[in-house]
Amino acid sequence: MIHKTTESFKEDYGLSSSEVRLRQEKYGKNTIKKKKKLSPIKIFLEQFNDVIIWVLLGATVISGLVGDKADALTIIIIVFMNAILGFVQEFKTEKALEALKTLAAPTSKVIRNGSMKVINSEELVPGDKIILETGDRIPADCVITKSSGVTVDESLLTGESIGVNKNGDKGKNIIFMGTVILKGKASAKVIETGMNTEMGKIAHMLNNIDEDKSPLKKRLNHLGKIMVYLCIGICIIVSALGIYRGQDPVQMLMVGVSLAVAAIPEGLAAIVTVSLALGVSRMLKQNALVRKLHAVETLGCTSVICSDKTGTLTENKMKVQKIFYSGRVYNNGFNELTILKKIFTYCNDCNFSFMKRKMENAVSGDPTETGLIKPFYKKVETLRSAISIEKRIYDIPFDSSRKMMSVVTEVGGKRTAYIKGAPEKIIHKCNRIYIDGKERELTSELKRQILKAIDEFASEGLRCIGGAIKYNVSSLNESIEEKLLFVGIAAMKDPLRSEAKKSVKRCKDAGISVVMITGDHKKTAYFIGKELSLCQSLDEVLTGADLEVMSEVELEKKLDKIKVFARVNPEHKLRIVKAFKRKGEIVAMTGDGVNDAPAVKEADIGISMGINGTDVTKEASAMILLDDNFSTIVSSVEEGRKIYDNIRKFIRYLLSCNLGEVLTMFLASIFYLKTPLLPIQILFVNLATDGLPALALGVDGADEDVMTRKPRSSKESIFARGLKEKIFIRGSLIGICTVLAFITAQLFGMNIETSRTIALGTLIISQLIHVFECRSESKTLFNINMLGNKALVGAVLLSFLMLLLIIYNPFMQSIFHTVGLSHPQWLIIIFYSNIIAFINNLFSLFEKK
């Protein structure tokens, strides 16, 4: 039978659309029930499940009991507003991640209404006819109806790692959901779906999937706990000093609690999650589907990208350029080469749609397979006629170790084997050669001629596929691949993607080493590597055969010089990844086949192909390329670096501002000043400056030098490269200048409410100016495009309008204990807010020099 074609399944019309609808209503989705998720109400209530919030609400009760009901009500409103903001962020993040997981759901090839289509596996129903190939995860419990050399990994169910042979015979024809096709092809009928499958009966085995845990988020959670203790300690000191100096104990308790709430960056880890989730959404728009959140931050550390050639660096549109046949090289007239034409027609797994009138539409599937059919046929009718002559009765699928595929057909009682694959592999299986219509002995001299032709094709960057034949086959087993008749070679070209060379250069500029991995001949691989500016000599190309005889130590020594791996098996990829990791590199590895899964899983960033990747490899990966394009990896690395930079930006902003708020109150207590800010004012600062401006930094654009820097170390502290110093200096300046503004107002004889309003204005505006400074670690405020982040501009304007509202609106004045300010009083705020930025930028210039 001819696999992967609708023709071979014409006796299986499949279910009609109406039958599918009825069965979906009866049996439901083909899914395993998962643990119940939190409802939106529970997510909202979780926002109050925080020790600091409990303390604040307790203090609110105390405030209400002593008669300060306006303050108590306002604090409750602020707490609820913060809870609403937290809920919106968390709910949106959950929804976004759930949508991404749905996109990553496995698909199935199903026969419905007489034609094959690819659907989400959740849509399968009992009675569906599906097609399975090597690497596919079986989507439901099925009974095999037709098969060819099928071996299934049932270790998920049985614990046995050895593959189980399956066929159409009773007792060996049942396959189960979740298991994997290791080898071969089959058509099968779905008999059970969802919770009725064997997997459904042991669903608890599938509910132990670890949640994505960001290492950065863990470190920030730890940092947050340390800051909680530090801030509470300082707040206790502030409260104690105030009470010791005779100030109202209740008010000082409220000051301490409010300061703790304002100073502790309780939203830090949440903002990290939001930033990562937003980054994941942006990456999805660029055709990169991130399956694990921590992959986003690891991308920014990537130092080596090991990329497949076919379809990733190239277009994956194979076209025959030349053919070696009957001892000669042909540049055209391929359809006259009858025997080679038959080999590439019958030893082929294309999908045929003979209802189409044009050849490019009638033949689909693997680009190499379709590329070997199209040059031999100009009309669809001619191809259909050829296909109908001989019937496939046996095949040995292609695998990476043999590097060949064999098919046996039968016509008029005669059996013929057609073989195609790597010509240097096939030639060793041949003892005869077809020349000028006759069979001749394949002598050493003729072998040299063939190898010379292969070498010449390879040096032109052409990929070679050899063809052989065997007449009068008697036994249907692996012996069909012995004593073959060599027929010819098709030399194919897969052009580079237009953006590939530019993307490789971007990687080099970013300090990332690109390594190309291919199954091609050494010279073909070198030619393409040279086109990409990856290598300049054959010394930079290593073959799978070289790897086989190399020790791990020898491989590590050579790695720095090797830019291309040729004739590599998927099994070799694992060695390559491990060798790079031992050298301390952060490795991204691409893969598509089932045998690539171990290397993809071992890599720091495992990347699977969305178009040609198997389900097994996709599940082992951290990221899926929906377009199988190398440039998407490079864009993802840039996005990873940008996200990490933005996380550093809002850490710098939040901690500087929080330090400024704590120091304001701490310095006032030490120097025996009146309390410069009331509890309600401290809480307002927290609401006005910590929320929207910090979130807006999370969507800031990338710095110009983001892809010209060397990769950061995966062990680098979030506070590395001078971030600690920046936070300490800027936070100290904010605190000192706020206290100075308060003292200045007092010295000019202003009343306590006016002085506090000026301190409040200075603290908020200095923080809103500082948020623009945080947009770059290398530029001063005067070099930054202030309007470059419109979301940030909008957030700052909103915060400033909130400040004006509580200063000039009479109702708000009564709540926040503020007064309207005159122009001279605003000059104090402007002076102290801007002197901070001036001093800070002077320090930055000095630091650069």
PDB file of N, CA and C in Angstrom, residues 41-82:
ATOM      1  N   ILE A  41     -13.222  34.363  41.346  1.00  0.00           N
ATOM      2  CA  ILE A  41     -13.493  34.867  42.708  1.00  0.00           C
ATOM      3  C   ILE A  41     -12.365  34.469  43.652  1.00  0.00           C
ATOM      4  N   LYS A  42     -11.913  33.193  43.529  1.00  0.00           N
ATOM      5  CA  LYS A  42     -10.818  32.738  44.398  1.00  0.00           C
ATOM      6  C   LYS A  42      -9.517  33.464  44.091  1.00  0.00           C
ATOM      7  N   ILE A  43      -9.294  33.734  42.800  1.00  0.00           N
ATOM      8  CA  ILE A  43      -8.091  34.493  42.424  1.00  0.00           C
ATOM      9  C   ILE A  43      -8.129  35.872  43.071  1.00  0.00           C
ATOM     10  N   PHE A  44      -9.325  36.499  43.073  1.00  0.00           N
ATOM     11  CA  PHE A  44      -9.470  37.824  43.693  1.00  0.00           C
ATOM     12  C   PHE A  44      -9.229  37.748  45.196  1.00  0.00           C
ATOM     13  N   LEU A  45      -9.813  36.755  45.859  1.00  0.00           N
ATOM     14  CA  LEU A  45      -9.658  36.613  47.310  1.00  0.00           C
ATOM     15  C   LEU A  45      -8.205  36.311  47.690  1.00  0.00           C
ATOM     16  N   GLU A  46      -7.487  35.613  46.784  1.00  0.00           N
ATOM     17  CA  GLU A  46      -6.076  35.300  47.046  1.00  0.00           C
ATOM     18  C   GLU A  46      -5.233  36.569  47.169  1.00  0.00           C
ATOM     19  N   GLN A  47      -5.700  37.669  46.550  1.00  0.00           N
ATOM     20  CA  GLN A  47      -4.943  38.924  46.620  1.00  0.00           C
ATOM     21  C   GLN A  47      -4.856  39.452  48.067  1.00  0.00           C
ATOM     22  N   PHE A  48      -5.797  39.002  48.928  1.00  0.00           N
ATOM     23  CA  PHE A  48      -5.800  39.457  50.327  1.00  0.00           C
ATOM     24  C   PHE A  48      -5.060  38.483  51.238  1.00  0.00           C
ATOM     25  N   ASN A  49      -4.608  37.366  50.655  1.00  0.00           N
ATOM     26  CA  ASN A  49      -3.924  36.338  51.449  1.00  0.00           C
ATOM     27  C   ASN A  49      -2.446  36.699  51.585  1.00  0.00           C
ATOM     28  N   ASP A  50      -2.195  37.782  52.307  1.00  0.00           N
ATOM     29  CA  ASP A  50      -0.843  38.305  52.455  1.00  0.00           C
ATOM     30  C   ASP A  50      -0.717  38.897  53.858  1.00  0.00           C
ATOM     31  N   VAL A  51       0.371  38.576  54.534  1.00  0.00           N
ATOM     32  CA  VAL A  51       0.567  39.028  55.917  1.00  0.00           C
ATOM     33  C   VAL A  51       0.503  40.545  56.018  1.00  0.00           C
ATOM     34  N   ILE A  52       1.137  41.235  55.063  1.00  0.00           N
ATOM     35  CA  ILE A  52       1.161  42.702  55.097  1.00  0.00           C
ATOM     36  C   ILE A  52      -0.249  43.269  54.968  1.00  0.00           C
ATOM     37  N   ILE A  53      -1.052  42.675  54.091  1.00  0.00           N
ATOM     38  CA  ILE A  53      -2.427  43.151  53.924  1.00  0.00           C
ATOM     39  C   ILE A  53      -3.213  42.927  55.212  1.00  0.00           C
ATOM     40  N   TRP A  54      -2.986  41.776  55.860  1.00  0.00           N
ATOM     41  CA  TRP A  54      -3.673  41.518  57.131  1.00  0.00           C
ATOM     42  C   TRP A  54      -3.303  42.558  58.183  1.00  0.00           C
ATOM     43  N   VAL A  55      -2.017  42.865  58.247  1.00  0.00           N
ATOM     44  CA  VAL A  55      -1.552  43.870  59.223  1.00  0.00           C
ATOM     45  C   VAL A  55      -2.189  45.218  58.925  1.00  0.00           C
ATOM     46  N   LEU A  56      -2.222  45.568  57.637  1.00  0.00           N
ATOM     47  CA  LEU A  56      -2.789  46.861  57.235  1.00  0.00           C
ATOM     48  C   LEU A  56      -4.282  46.936  57.571  1.00  0.00           C
ATOM     49  N   LEU A  57      -5.003  45.857  57.282  1.00  0.00           N
ATOM     50  CA  LEU A  57      -6.437  45.850  57.598  1.00  0.00           C
ATOM     51  C   LEU A  57      -6.660  45.918  59.107  1.00  0.00           C
ATOM     52  N   GLY A  58      -5.767  45.255  59.866  1.00  0.00           N
ATOM     53  CA  GLY A  58      -5.853  45.345  61.327  1.00  0.00           C
ATOM     54  C   GLY A  58      -5.645  46.766  61.809  1.00  0.00           C
ATOM     55  N   ALA A  59      -4.654  47.439  61.216  1.00  0.00           N
ATOM     56  CA  ALA A  59      -4.387  48.834  61.584  1.00  0.00           C
ATOM     57  C   ALA A  59      -5.555  49.735  61.190  1.00  0.00           C
ATOM     58  N   THR A  60      -6.219  49.358  60.088  1.00  0.00           N
ATOM     59  CA  THR A  60      -7.381  50.133  59.640  1.00  0.00           C
ATOM     60  C   THR A  60      -8.500  50.056  60.676  1.00  0.00           C
ATOM     61  N   VAL A  61      -8.673  48.847  61.218  1.00  0.00           N
ATOM     62  CA  VAL A  61      -9.691  48.659  62.259  1.00  0.00           C
ATOM     63  C   VAL A  61      -9.366  49.531  63.471  1.00  0.00           C
ATOM     64  N   ILE A  62      -8.063  49.539  63.851  1.00  0.00           N
ATOM     65  CA  ILE A  62      -7.637  50.366  65.000  1.00  0.00           C
ATOM     66  C   ILE A  62      -7.915  51.837  64.711  1.00  0.00           C
ATOM     67  N   SER A  63      -7.594  52.251  63.463  1.00  0.00           N
ATOM     68  CA  SER A  63      -7.809  53.642  63.071  1.00  0.00           C
ATOM     69  C   SER A  63      -9.289  54.007  63.159  1.00  0.00           C
ATOM     70  N   GLY A  64     -10.157  53.092  62.730  1.00  0.00           N
ATOM     71  CA  GLY A  64     -11.586  53.353  62.796  1.00  0.00           C
ATOM     72  C   GLY A  64     -12.088  53.429  64.227  1.00  0.00           C
ATOM     73  N   LEU A  65     -11.533  52.571  65.102  1.00  0.00           N
ATOM     74  CA  LEU A  65     -11.960  52.551  66.503  1.00  0.00           C
ATOM     75  C   LEU A  65     -11.596  53.829  67.243  1.00  0.00           C
ATOM     76  N   VAL A  66     -10.455  54.465  66.842  1.00  0.00           N
ATOM     77  CA  VAL A  66     -10.041  55.697  67.538  1.00  0.00           C
ATOM     78  C   VAL A  66     -10.668  56.930  66.894  1.00  0.00           C
ATOM     79  N   GLY A  67     -11.553  56.699  65.923  1.00  0.00           N
ATOM     80  CA  GLY A  67     -12.316  57.833  65.393  1.00  0.00           C
ATOM     81  C   GLY A  67     -11.865  58.366  64.058  1.00  0.00           C
ATOM     82  N   ASP A  68     -10.744  57.872  63.506  1.00  0.00           N
ATOM     83  CA  ASP A  68     -10.248  58.387  62.225  1.00  0.00           C
ATOM     84  C   ASP A  68     -10.866  57.571  61.090  1.00  0.00           C
ATOM     85  N   LYS A  69     -12.202  57.728  60.927  1.00  0.00           N
ATOM     86  CA  LYS A  69     -12.934  56.893  59.978  1.00  0.00           C
ATOM     87  C   LYS A  69     -12.601  57.193  58.525  1.00  0.00           C
ATOM     88  N   ALA A  70     -12.299  58.456  58.200  1.00  0.00           N
ATOM     89  CA  ALA A  70     -11.970  58.836  56.817  1.00  0.00           C
ATOM     90  C   ALA A  70     -10.700  58.114  56.355  1.00  0.00           C
ATOM     91  N   ASP A  71      -9.664  58.119  57.249  1.00  0.00           N
ATOM     92  CA  ASP A  71      -8.419  57.416  56.915  1.00  0.00           C
ATOM     93  C   ASP A  71      -8.671  55.922  56.743  1.00  0.00           C
ATOM     94  N   ALA A  72      -9.469  55.358  57.671  1.00  0.00           N
ATOM     95  CA  ALA A  72      -9.741  53.926  57.626  1.00  0.00           C
ATOM     96  C   ALA A  72     -10.431  53.550  56.313  1.00  0.00           C
ATOM     97  N   LEU A  73     -11.438  54.351  55.902  1.00  0.00           N
ATOM     98  CA  LEU A  73     -12.163  54.077  54.669  1.00  0.00           C
ATOM     99  C   LEU A  73     -11.248  54.197  53.454  1.00  0.00           C
ATOM    100  N   THR A  74     -10.399  55.225  53.439  1.00  0.00           N
ATOM    101  CA  THR A  74      -9.499  55.436  52.293  1.00  0.00           C
ATOM    102  C   THR A  74      -8.498  54.292  52.162  1.00  0.00           C
ATOM    103  N   ILE A  75      -7.976  53.837  53.302  1.00  0.00           N
ATOM    104  CA  ILE A  75      -7.005  52.727  53.275  1.00  0.00           C
ATOM    105  C   ILE A  75      -7.663  51.471  52.710  1.00  0.00           C
ATOM    106  N   ILE A  76      -8.915  51.231  53.142  1.00  0.00           N
ATOM    107  CA  ILE A  76      -9.640  50.063  52.624  1.00  0.00           C
ATOM    108  C   ILE A  76      -9.822  50.181  51.110  1.00  0.00           C
ATOM    109  N   ILE A  77     -10.167  51.380  50.637  1.00  0.00           N
ATOM    110  CA  ILE A  77     -10.349  51.596  49.184  1.00  0.00           C
ATOM    111  C   ILE A  77      -9.046  51.323  48.444  1.00  0.00           C
ATOM    112  N   ILE A  78      -7.928  51.821  48.993  1.00  0.00           N
ATOM    113  CA  ILE A  78      -6.622  51.619  48.357  1.00  0.00           C
ATOM    114  C   ILE A  78      -6.255  50.137  48.332  1.00  0.00           C
ATOM    115  N   VAL A  79      -6.541  49.444  49.460  1.00  0.00           N
ATOM    116  CA  VAL A  79      -6.253  48.004  49.511  1.00  0.00           C
ATOM    117  C   VAL A  79      -7.049  47.274  48.430  1.00  0.00           C
ATOM    118  N   PHE A  80      -8.338  47.650  48.269  1.00  0.00           N
ATOM    119  CA  PHE A  80      -9.172  47.001  47.253  1.00  0.00           C
ATOM    120  C   PHE A  80      -8.709  47.343  45.842  1.00  0.00           C
ATOM    121  N   MET A  81      -8.257  48.583  45.638  1.00  0.00           N
ATOM    122  CA  MET A  81      -7.744  48.965  44.311  1.00  0.00           C
ATOM    123  C   MET A  81      -6.498  48.155  43.967  1.00  0.00           C
ATOM    124  N   ASN A  82      -5.609  47.987  44.952  1.00  0.00           N
ATOM    125  CA  ASN A  82      -4.413  47.163  44.728  1.00  0.00           C
ATOM    126  C   ASN A  82      -4.802  45.710  44.428  1.00  0.00           C
TER     127      ASN A  82
END
